[in-house]
PDB file of C-alpha atoms and ligand atoms in Angstrom:
ATOM      1  CA  MET M1315     -16.351  12.168 -37.817  1.00  0.00           C
ATOM      2  CA  ILE M1316     -18.117  12.357 -34.445  1.00  0.00           C
ATOM      3  CA  GLN M1317     -21.542  10.818 -33.855  1.00  0.00           C
ATOM      4  CA  LEU M1318     -23.340  11.185 -30.529  1.00  0.00           C
ATOM      5  CA  TYR M1319     -26.299   8.924 -29.783  1.00  0.00           C
ATOM      6  CA  TYR M1320     -28.483  10.835 -27.364  1.00  0.00           C
ATOM      7  CA  SER M1321     -31.807  11.014 -25.617  1.00  0.00           C
ATOM      8  CA  PRO M1322     -32.943  14.487 -24.481  1.00  0.00           C
ATOM      9  CA  GLY M1323     -31.715  15.525 -21.042  1.00  0.00           C
ATOM     10  CA  THR M1324     -30.022  12.214 -20.209  1.00  0.00           C
ATOM     11  CA  ALA M1325     -26.347  11.413 -19.621  1.00  0.00           C
ATOM     12  CA  SER M1326     -25.683  12.377 -23.254  1.00  0.00           C
ATOM     13  CA  LEU M1327     -26.224  16.009 -22.287  1.00  0.00           C
ATOM     14  CA  ALA M1328     -22.736  16.726 -20.911  1.00  0.00           C
ATOM     15  CA  PRO M1329     -20.926  15.384 -24.024  1.00  0.00           C
ATOM     16  CA  HIS M1330     -23.389  17.361 -26.148  1.00  0.00           C
ATOM     17  CA  PHE M1331     -22.613  20.590 -24.234  1.00  0.00           C
ATOM     18  CA  ILE M1332     -18.892  19.989 -24.709  1.00  0.00           C
ATOM     19  CA  LEU M1333     -19.156  19.340 -28.442  1.00  0.00           C
ATOM     20  CA  GLU M1334     -21.084  22.595 -28.849  1.00  0.00           C
ATOM     21  CA  GLU M1335     -18.813  24.574 -26.560  1.00  0.00           C
ATOM     22  CA  LEU M1336     -15.756  23.380 -28.485  1.00  0.00           C
ATOM     23  CA  ALA M1337     -17.464  24.270 -31.785  1.00  0.00           C
ATOM     24  CA  GLN M1338     -17.057  20.801 -33.267  1.00  0.00           C
ATOM     25  CA  SER M1339     -19.092  19.423 -36.114  1.00  0.00           C
ATOM     26  CA  TYR M1340     -20.906  16.267 -35.126  1.00  0.00           C
ATOM     27  CA  GLU M1341     -23.935  14.202 -35.953  1.00  0.00           C
ATOM     28  CA  LEU M1342     -26.599  13.915 -33.279  1.00  0.00           C
ATOM     29  CA  ILE M1343     -28.573  10.668 -33.433  1.00  0.00           C
ATOM     30  CA  LEU M1344     -31.751  10.353 -31.373  1.00  0.00           C
ATOM     31  CA  VAL M1345     -32.387   7.129 -29.458  1.00  0.00           C
ATOM     32  CA  ASP M1346     -36.093   7.179 -28.694  1.00  0.00           C
ATOM     33  CA  THR M1347     -36.335   5.768 -25.170  1.00  0.00           C
ATOM     34  CA  ALA M1348     -40.148   6.172 -25.170  1.00  0.00           C
ATOM     35  CA  LYS M1349     -40.131   3.544 -27.927  1.00  0.00           C
ATOM     36  CA  GLN M1350     -37.541   1.521 -25.967  1.00  0.00           C
ATOM     37  CA  GLU M1351     -35.107   1.848 -28.859  1.00  0.00           C
ATOM     38  CA  HIS M1352     -32.186   1.641 -26.426  1.00  0.00           C
ATOM     39  CA  GLN M1353     -33.262  -1.880 -25.442  1.00  0.00           C
ATOM     40  CA  GLN M1354     -33.656  -3.179 -28.992  1.00  0.00           C
ATOM     41  CA  GLU M1355     -31.701  -3.900 -32.129  1.00  0.00           C
ATOM     42  CA  PRO M1356     -30.110  -2.086 -33.873  1.00  0.00           C
ATOM     43  CA  TYR M1357     -28.994   0.018 -30.866  1.00  0.00           C
ATOM     44  CA  LEU M1358     -28.097  -3.022 -28.750  1.00  0.00           C
ATOM     45  CA  LYS M1359     -25.731  -4.149 -31.489  1.00  0.00           C
ATOM     46  CA  LEU M1360     -23.880  -0.850 -31.128  1.00  0.00           C
ATOM     47  CA  ASN M1361     -24.089  -0.753 -27.326  1.00  0.00           C
ATOM     48  CA  PRO M1362     -24.924  -4.088 -25.677  1.00  0.00           C
ATOM     49  CA  LEU M1363     -25.410  -2.277 -22.345  1.00  0.00           C
ATOM     50  CA  GLY M1364     -28.473  -0.523 -23.763  1.00  0.00           C
ATOM     51  CA  LYS M1365     -27.462   2.764 -22.144  1.00  0.00           C
ATOM     52  CA  ILE M1366     -27.146   6.291 -23.433  1.00  0.00           C
ATOM     53  CA  PRO M1367     -24.867   7.991 -24.456  1.00  0.00           C
ATOM     54  CA  LEU M1368     -22.820   6.281 -27.113  1.00  0.00           C
ATOM     55  CA  LEU M1369     -20.123   8.062 -29.066  1.00  0.00           C
ATOM     56  CA  PHE M1370     -18.483   7.141 -32.343  1.00  0.00           C
ATOM     57  CA  ASP M1371     -15.218   8.880 -33.058  1.00  0.00           C
ATOM     58  CA  ASP M1372     -13.819   7.957 -36.457  1.00  0.00           C
ATOM     59  CA  GLY M1373     -15.687   4.669 -36.303  1.00  0.00           C
ATOM     60  CA  GLU M1374     -14.505   3.731 -32.786  1.00  0.00           C
ATOM     61  CA  SER M1375     -17.308   3.477 -30.252  1.00  0.00           C
ATOM     62  CA  MET M1376     -17.221   4.425 -26.616  1.00  0.00           C
ATOM     63  CA  THR M1377     -19.693   4.551 -23.734  1.00  0.00           C
ATOM     64  CA  GLU M1378     -19.663   6.261 -20.303  1.00  0.00           C
ATOM     65  CA  SER M1379     -20.605   9.894 -20.296  1.00  0.00           C
ATOM     66  CA  ALA M1380     -17.712  11.101 -18.107  1.00  0.00           C
ATOM     67  CA  ALA M1381     -15.144   9.202 -20.169  1.00  0.00           C
ATOM     68  CA  ILE M1382     -16.651  10.579 -23.375  1.00  0.00           C
ATOM     69  CA  CYS M1383     -16.396  14.135 -21.980  1.00  0.00           C
ATOM     70  CA  LEU M1384     -12.724  13.653 -21.100  1.00  0.00           C
ATOM     71  CA  HIS M1385     -11.976  12.082 -24.476  1.00  0.00           C
ATOM     72  CA  LEU M1386     -13.633  14.962 -26.342  1.00  0.00           C
ATOM     73  CA  CYS M1387     -11.531  17.416 -24.332  1.00  0.00           C
ATOM     74  CA  ASP M1388      -8.348  15.432 -25.057  1.00  0.00           C
ATOM     75  CA  ARG M1389      -9.218  15.646 -28.743  1.00  0.00           C
ATOM     76  CA  PHE M1390     -10.481  19.183 -29.077  1.00  0.00           C
ATOM     77  CA  ALA M1391      -9.805  21.347 -25.993  1.00  0.00           C
ATOM     78  CA  THR M1392      -6.067  21.224 -25.440  1.00  0.00           C
ATOM     79  CA  ASN M1393      -5.282  24.645 -26.910  1.00  0.00           C
ATOM     80  CA  SER M1394      -8.445  26.523 -26.051  1.00  0.00           C
ATOM     81  CA  ALA M1395      -8.105  29.712 -23.981  1.00  0.00           C
ATOM     82  CA  ASN M1396     -11.783  29.683 -23.047  1.00  0.00           C
ATOM     83  CA  PHE M1397     -11.995  26.063 -22.015  1.00  0.00           C
ATOM     84  CA  MET M1398      -9.718  24.588 -19.363  1.00  0.00           C
ATOM     85  CA  HIS M1399      -8.341  21.134 -20.066  1.00  0.00           C
ATOM     86  CA  PRO M1400      -5.212  20.957 -17.908  1.00  0.00           C
ATOM     87  CA  SER M1401      -2.040  19.196 -19.043  1.00  0.00           C
ATOM     88  CA  LEU M1402      -1.267  15.720 -17.741  1.00  0.00           C
ATOM     89  CA  ALA M1403       0.421  15.439 -14.330  1.00  0.00           C
ATOM     90  CA  THR M1404      -0.427  18.981 -13.225  1.00  0.00           C
ATOM     91  CA  LYS M1405      -2.292  19.761 -10.020  1.00  0.00           C
ATOM     92  CA  GLU M1406      -5.171  21.115 -12.092  1.00  0.00           C
ATOM     93  CA  ARG M1407      -5.366  17.820 -13.989  1.00  0.00           C
ATOM     94  CA  ALA M1408      -5.491  15.965 -10.671  1.00  0.00           C
ATOM     95  CA  GLN M1409      -8.435  18.154  -9.640  1.00  0.00           C
ATOM     96  CA  LEU M1410     -10.166  17.458 -12.948  1.00  0.00           C
ATOM     97  CA  TYR M1411      -9.879  13.709 -12.296  1.00  0.00           C
ATOM     98  CA  LYS M1412     -11.094  14.148  -8.740  1.00  0.00           C
ATOM     99  CA  TRP M1413     -14.180  16.097  -9.777  1.00  0.00           C
ATOM    100  CA  MET M1414     -15.068  13.934 -12.776  1.00  0.00           C
ATOM    101  CA  LEU M1415     -14.821  10.792 -10.659  1.00  0.00           C
ATOM    102  CA  PHE M1416     -16.682  12.286  -7.711  1.00  0.00           C
ATOM    103  CA  LEU M1417     -19.453  13.463  -9.993  1.00  0.00           C
ATOM    104  CA  SER M1418     -19.818  10.292 -12.039  1.00  0.00           C
ATOM    105  CA  ASN M1419     -19.012   7.692  -9.409  1.00  0.00           C
ATOM    106  CA  THR M1420     -20.664   9.231  -6.364  1.00  0.00           C
ATOM    107  CA  LEU M1421     -23.262  11.878  -7.250  1.00  0.00           C
ATOM    108  CA  GLN M1422     -24.442  10.375 -10.550  1.00  0.00           C
ATOM    109  CA  ALA M1423     -24.671   6.915  -8.977  1.00  0.00           C
ATOM    110  CA  GLU M1424     -26.929   8.270  -6.217  1.00  0.00           C
ATOM    111  CA  LEU M1425     -29.036  10.116  -8.781  1.00  0.00           C
ATOM    112  CA  VAL M1426     -29.545   6.832 -10.641  1.00  0.00           C
ATOM    113  CA  THR M1427     -30.862   5.315  -7.396  1.00  0.00           C
ATOM    114  CA  TYR M1428     -33.146   8.341  -6.994  1.00  0.00           C
ATOM    115  CA  PHE M1429     -34.577   7.914 -10.507  1.00  0.00           C
ATOM    116  CA  TYR M1430     -34.763   4.115 -10.604  1.00  0.00           C
ATOM    117  CA  PRO M1431     -35.312   2.949  -6.982  1.00  0.00           C
ATOM    118  CA  GLU M1432     -37.428  -0.005  -8.127  1.00  0.00           C
ATOM    119  CA  ARG M1433     -34.380  -1.536  -9.817  1.00  0.00           C
ATOM    120  CA  LEU M1434     -32.868  -2.216  -6.402  1.00  0.00           C
ATOM    121  CA  LEU M1435     -35.847  -4.121  -5.097  1.00  0.00           C
ATOM    122  CA  ALA M1436     -37.797  -7.290  -5.509  1.00  0.00           C
ATOM    123  CA  ASP M1437     -40.657  -5.563  -3.644  1.00  0.00           C
ATOM    124  CA  PRO M1438     -41.537  -2.233  -5.313  1.00  0.00           C
ATOM    125  CA  VAL M1439     -43.480  -1.109  -2.203  1.00  0.00           C
ATOM    126  CA  LEU M1440     -40.217   0.137  -0.691  1.00  0.00           C
ATOM    127  CA  ALA M1441     -39.240   2.147  -3.780  1.00  0.00           C
ATOM    128  CA  GLU M1442     -40.427   5.492  -2.393  1.00  0.00           C
ATOM    129  CA  GLN M1443     -38.317   5.016   0.762  1.00  0.00           C
ATOM    130  CA  ILE M1444     -35.239   4.209  -1.324  1.00  0.00           C
ATOM    131  CA  LYS M1445     -35.872   7.297  -3.443  1.00  0.00           C
ATOM    132  CA  GLN M1446     -36.178   9.523  -0.363  1.00  0.00           C
ATOM    133  CA  SER M1447     -33.067   8.016   1.126  1.00  0.00           C
ATOM    134  CA  ALA M1448     -31.111   8.718  -2.086  1.00  0.00           C
ATOM    135  CA  GLU M1449     -32.372  12.304  -2.008  1.00  0.00           C
ATOM    136  CA  ARG M1450     -31.155  12.662   1.601  1.00  0.00           C
ATOM    137  CA  ARG M1451     -27.726  11.301   0.691  1.00  0.00           C
ATOM    138  CA  ILE M1452     -27.423  13.807  -2.170  1.00  0.00           C
ATOM    139  CA  VAL M1453     -27.764  16.789   0.211  1.00  0.00           C
ATOM    140  CA  PRO M1454     -24.211  16.510   1.687  1.00  0.00           C
ATOM    141  CA  MET M1455     -22.831  16.019  -1.808  1.00  0.00           C
ATOM    142  CA  PHE M1456     -24.365  19.284  -2.991  1.00  0.00           C
ATOM    143  CA  GLU M1457     -23.196  20.944   0.251  1.00  0.00           C
ATOM    144  CA  TYR M1458     -19.658  19.727  -0.447  1.00  0.00           C
ATOM    145  CA  ILE M1459     -19.721  21.269  -3.934  1.00  0.00           C
ATOM    146  CA  ASP M1460     -21.349  24.449  -2.643  1.00  0.00           C
ATOM    147  CA  GLN M1461     -18.646  24.835   0.019  1.00  0.00           C
ATOM    148  CA  HIS M1462     -15.902  24.195  -2.515  1.00  0.00           C
ATOM    149  CA  LEU M1463     -17.258  26.998  -4.726  1.00  0.00           C
ATOM    150  CA  ALA M1464     -17.585  29.275  -1.682  1.00  0.00           C
ATOM    151  CA  LYS M1465     -14.011  28.615  -0.514  1.00  0.00           C
ATOM    152  CA  SER M1466     -12.395  28.837  -3.934  1.00  0.00           C
ATOM    153  CA  GLY M1467     -14.247  32.065  -4.733  1.00  0.00           C
ATOM    154  CA  THR M1468     -14.156  31.079  -8.400  1.00  0.00           C
ATOM    155  CA  PRO M1469     -17.121  30.557 -10.696  1.00  0.00           C
ATOM    156  CA  TYR M1470     -16.106  27.067 -11.849  1.00  0.00           C
ATOM    157  CA  LEU M1471     -14.890  23.885 -10.174  1.00  0.00           C
ATOM    158  CA  LEU M1472     -11.294  24.239 -11.382  1.00  0.00           C
ATOM    159  CA  GLY M1473     -11.049  28.016 -11.203  1.00  0.00           C
ATOM    160  CA  ASP M1474     -11.900  30.922 -13.456  1.00  0.00           C
ATOM    161  CA  THR M1475     -12.288  28.936 -16.678  1.00  0.00           C
ATOM    162  CA  VAL M1476     -14.927  26.362 -17.519  1.00  0.00           C
ATOM    163  CA  SER M1477     -13.927  22.694 -17.822  1.00  0.00           C
ATOM    164  CA  ALA M1478     -15.539  19.346 -18.561  1.00  0.00           C
ATOM    165  CA  ALA M1479     -16.335  18.951 -14.854  1.00  0.00           C
ATOM    166  CA  ASP M1480     -18.574  22.028 -14.951  1.00  0.00           C
ATOM    167  CA  PHE M1481     -20.665  20.723 -17.829  1.00  0.00           C
ATOM    168  CA  PHE M1482     -20.966  17.397 -16.046  1.00  0.00           C
ATOM    169  CA  LEU M1483     -22.009  19.093 -12.806  1.00  0.00           C
ATOM    170  CA  PHE M1484     -24.530  21.271 -14.614  1.00  0.00           C
ATOM    171  CA  MET M1485     -26.103  18.168 -16.184  1.00  0.00           C
ATOM    172  CA  LEU M1486     -26.385  16.419 -12.801  1.00  0.00           C
ATOM    173  CA  GLY M1487     -27.542  19.592 -11.058  1.00  0.00           C
ATOM    174  CA  ARG M1488     -30.449  19.890 -13.468  1.00  0.00           C
ATOM    175  CA  TRP M1489     -31.441  16.293 -12.751  1.00  0.00           C
ATOM    176  CA  SER M1490     -32.124  17.394  -9.161  1.00  0.00           C
ATOM    177  CA  ARG M1491     -34.706  19.988 -10.187  1.00  0.00           C
ATOM    178  CA  GLY M1492     -37.627  17.986  -8.732  1.00  0.00           C
ATOM    179  CA  MET M1493     -36.005  17.494  -5.324  1.00  0.00           C
ATOM    180  CA  GLN M1494     -36.900  19.324  -2.134  1.00  0.00           C
ATOM    181  CA  LYS M1495     -33.448  20.894  -2.127  1.00  0.00           C
ATOM    182  CA  PRO M1496     -32.295  21.019  -5.747  1.00  0.00           C
ATOM    183  CA  ALA M1497     -28.897  22.285  -6.905  1.00  0.00           C
ATOM    184  CA  ARG M1498     -30.376  25.714  -7.671  1.00  0.00           C
ATOM    185  CA  ALA M1499     -31.314  26.199  -3.989  1.00  0.00           C
ATOM    186  CA  TYR M1500     -27.694  26.330  -2.736  1.00  0.00           C
ATOM    187  CA  PRO M1501     -26.130  29.800  -2.705  1.00  0.00           C
ATOM    188  CA  HIS M1502     -22.925  29.109  -4.623  1.00  0.00           C
ATOM    189  CA  LEU M1503     -24.037  26.038  -6.534  1.00  0.00           C
ATOM    190  CA  GLY M1504     -27.228  27.899  -7.468  1.00  0.00           C
ATOM    191  CA  LYS M1505     -25.188  30.783  -8.865  1.00  0.00           C
ATOM    192  CA  PHE M1506     -23.076  28.251 -10.772  1.00  0.00           C
ATOM    193  CA  MET M1507     -26.256  26.734 -12.270  1.00  0.00           C
ATOM    194  CA  GLN M1508     -27.412  30.186 -13.385  1.00  0.00           C
ATOM    195  CA  ASP M1509     -24.023  31.062 -14.868  1.00  0.00           C
ATOM    196  CA  MET M1510     -23.859  27.802 -16.798  1.00  0.00           C
ATOM    197  CA  PHE M1511     -27.386  28.302 -18.078  1.00  0.00           C
ATOM    198  CA  ALA M1512     -26.435  31.787 -19.300  1.00  0.00           C
ATOM    199  CA  ARG M1513     -23.819  30.315 -21.663  1.00  0.00           C
ATOM    200  CA  PRO M1514     -25.156  30.681 -25.212  1.00  0.00           C
ATOM    201  CA  ARG M1515     -24.068  27.195 -26.324  1.00  0.00           C
ATOM    202  CA  VAL M1516     -25.833  25.624 -23.338  1.00  0.00           C
ATOM    203  CA  LYS M1517     -29.118  27.194 -24.405  1.00  0.00           C
ATOM    204  CA  ALA M1518     -28.431  26.094 -27.987  1.00  0.00           C
ATOM    205  CA  VAL M1519     -28.078  22.487 -26.804  1.00  0.00           C
ATOM    206  CA  PHE M1520     -31.360  22.689 -24.875  1.00  0.00           C
ATOM    207  CA  ASP M1521     -33.036  23.958 -28.040  1.00  0.00           C
ATOM    208  CA  GLN M1522     -31.479  21.209 -30.175  1.00  0.00           C
ATOM    209  CA  GLU M1523     -32.695  18.558 -27.745  1.00  0.00           C
ATOM    210  CA  GLY M1524     -36.145  20.156 -27.451  1.00  0.00           C
ATOM    211  CA  ILE M1525     -35.696  20.721 -23.695  1.00  0.00           C
ATOM    212  CA  GLN M1526     -37.942  23.409 -22.258  1.00  0.00           C
ATOM    213  CA  ALA M1527     -38.311  25.217 -18.915  1.00  0.00           C
ATOM    214  CA  PRO M1528     -37.860  24.457 -16.106  1.00  0.00           C
ATOM    215  CA  TYR M1529     -34.270  23.930 -17.248  1.00  0.00           C
ATOM    216  CA  PHE M1530     -32.753  23.322 -13.815  1.00  0.00           C
TER     217      PHE M1530
HETATM  218  N1  LIG A1472     -22.619   5.252 -16.381  1.00  0.00           N
HETATM  219  C1  LIG A1472     -23.315   5.487 -17.609  1.00  0.00           C
HETATM  220  C2  LIG A1472     -24.798   5.496 -17.309  1.00  0.00           C
HETATM  221  C3  LIG A1472     -25.616   5.646 -18.548  1.00  0.00           C
HETATM  222  C4  LIG A1472     -27.098   5.602 -18.226  1.00  0.00           C
HETATM  223  O1  LIG A1472     -27.553   4.971 -17.236  1.00  0.00           O
HETATM  224  N2  LIG A1472     -27.877   6.276 -19.042  1.00  0.00           N
HETATM  225  C5  LIG A1472     -29.286   6.308 -18.833  1.00  0.00           C
HETATM  226  C6  LIG A1472     -29.835   7.635 -19.311  1.00  0.00           C
HETATM  227  S1  LIG A1472     -29.314   8.929 -18.223  1.00  0.00           S
HETATM  228  C7  LIG A1472     -29.933   5.203 -19.623  1.00  0.00           C
HETATM  229  O2  LIG A1472     -29.461   4.846 -20.672  1.00  0.00           O
HETATM  230  N3  LIG A1472     -31.043   4.701 -19.087  1.00  0.00           N
HETATM  231  C8  LIG A1472     -31.818   3.737 -19.756  1.00  0.00           C
HETATM  232  C9  LIG A1472     -31.987   2.515 -18.929  1.00  0.00           C
HETATM  233  O3  LIG A1472     -31.260   2.349 -17.935  1.00  0.00           O
HETATM  234  O4  LIG A1472     -32.836   1.712 -19.303  1.00  0.00           O
HETATM  235  C10 LIG A1472     -22.900   6.824 -18.206  1.00  0.00           C
HETATM  236  O5  LIG A1472     -22.647   7.750 -17.443  1.00  0.00           O
HETATM  237  O6  LIG A1472     -22.823   6.924 -19.442  1.00  0.00           O
END
């Protein structure tokens, strides 16, 4: 039994995409952040970090969106022709690790600074500068991804078949939609965003979470 604690559009989105894409049955449990449910009991008892997402798999809990994505693929994607989850110790698996870590450890971390600049400061007056600086630092990261897609000539990060890294990138790309140069504005990354959005299960997840346009 899989249970995903989510809040619409947040870091729970990539695991949610993957569960849908892999046609798993799961229970979706809303954590209402507007009511600060993530910072209160009973959620804090389940996840003392007070962050979303949280996954229960057969009663075992885990946090960290990227780790949850990889775990779901280990469980459910190993024999899928339409979903790439490379075998251990292959060069494709190495690339999967590289992209998942780059996305979660580098790009996602900078996006967190962009969204919560005041958390870095005692003096909130500087928050706007920190936000702008995070946005500037995200530009070369998107350029790096855009150039990778251009050079590889493939629609997805690992090649011709979608993988966990693509759902993670799509989630982060949509978080940039309010920036001066969002993911959709790059030629190859923009095409990737459109292609991911065209996937029927992606749209189904947006509908389930009540997410409306602009989607990315
Ligand atoms: N590294 C964690 C970050 C989780 C995280 O920061 N989630 C955000 C939503 S995107 C959250 O719970 N924010 C609430 C808060 O920080 O108060 C992951 O990727 O799962």
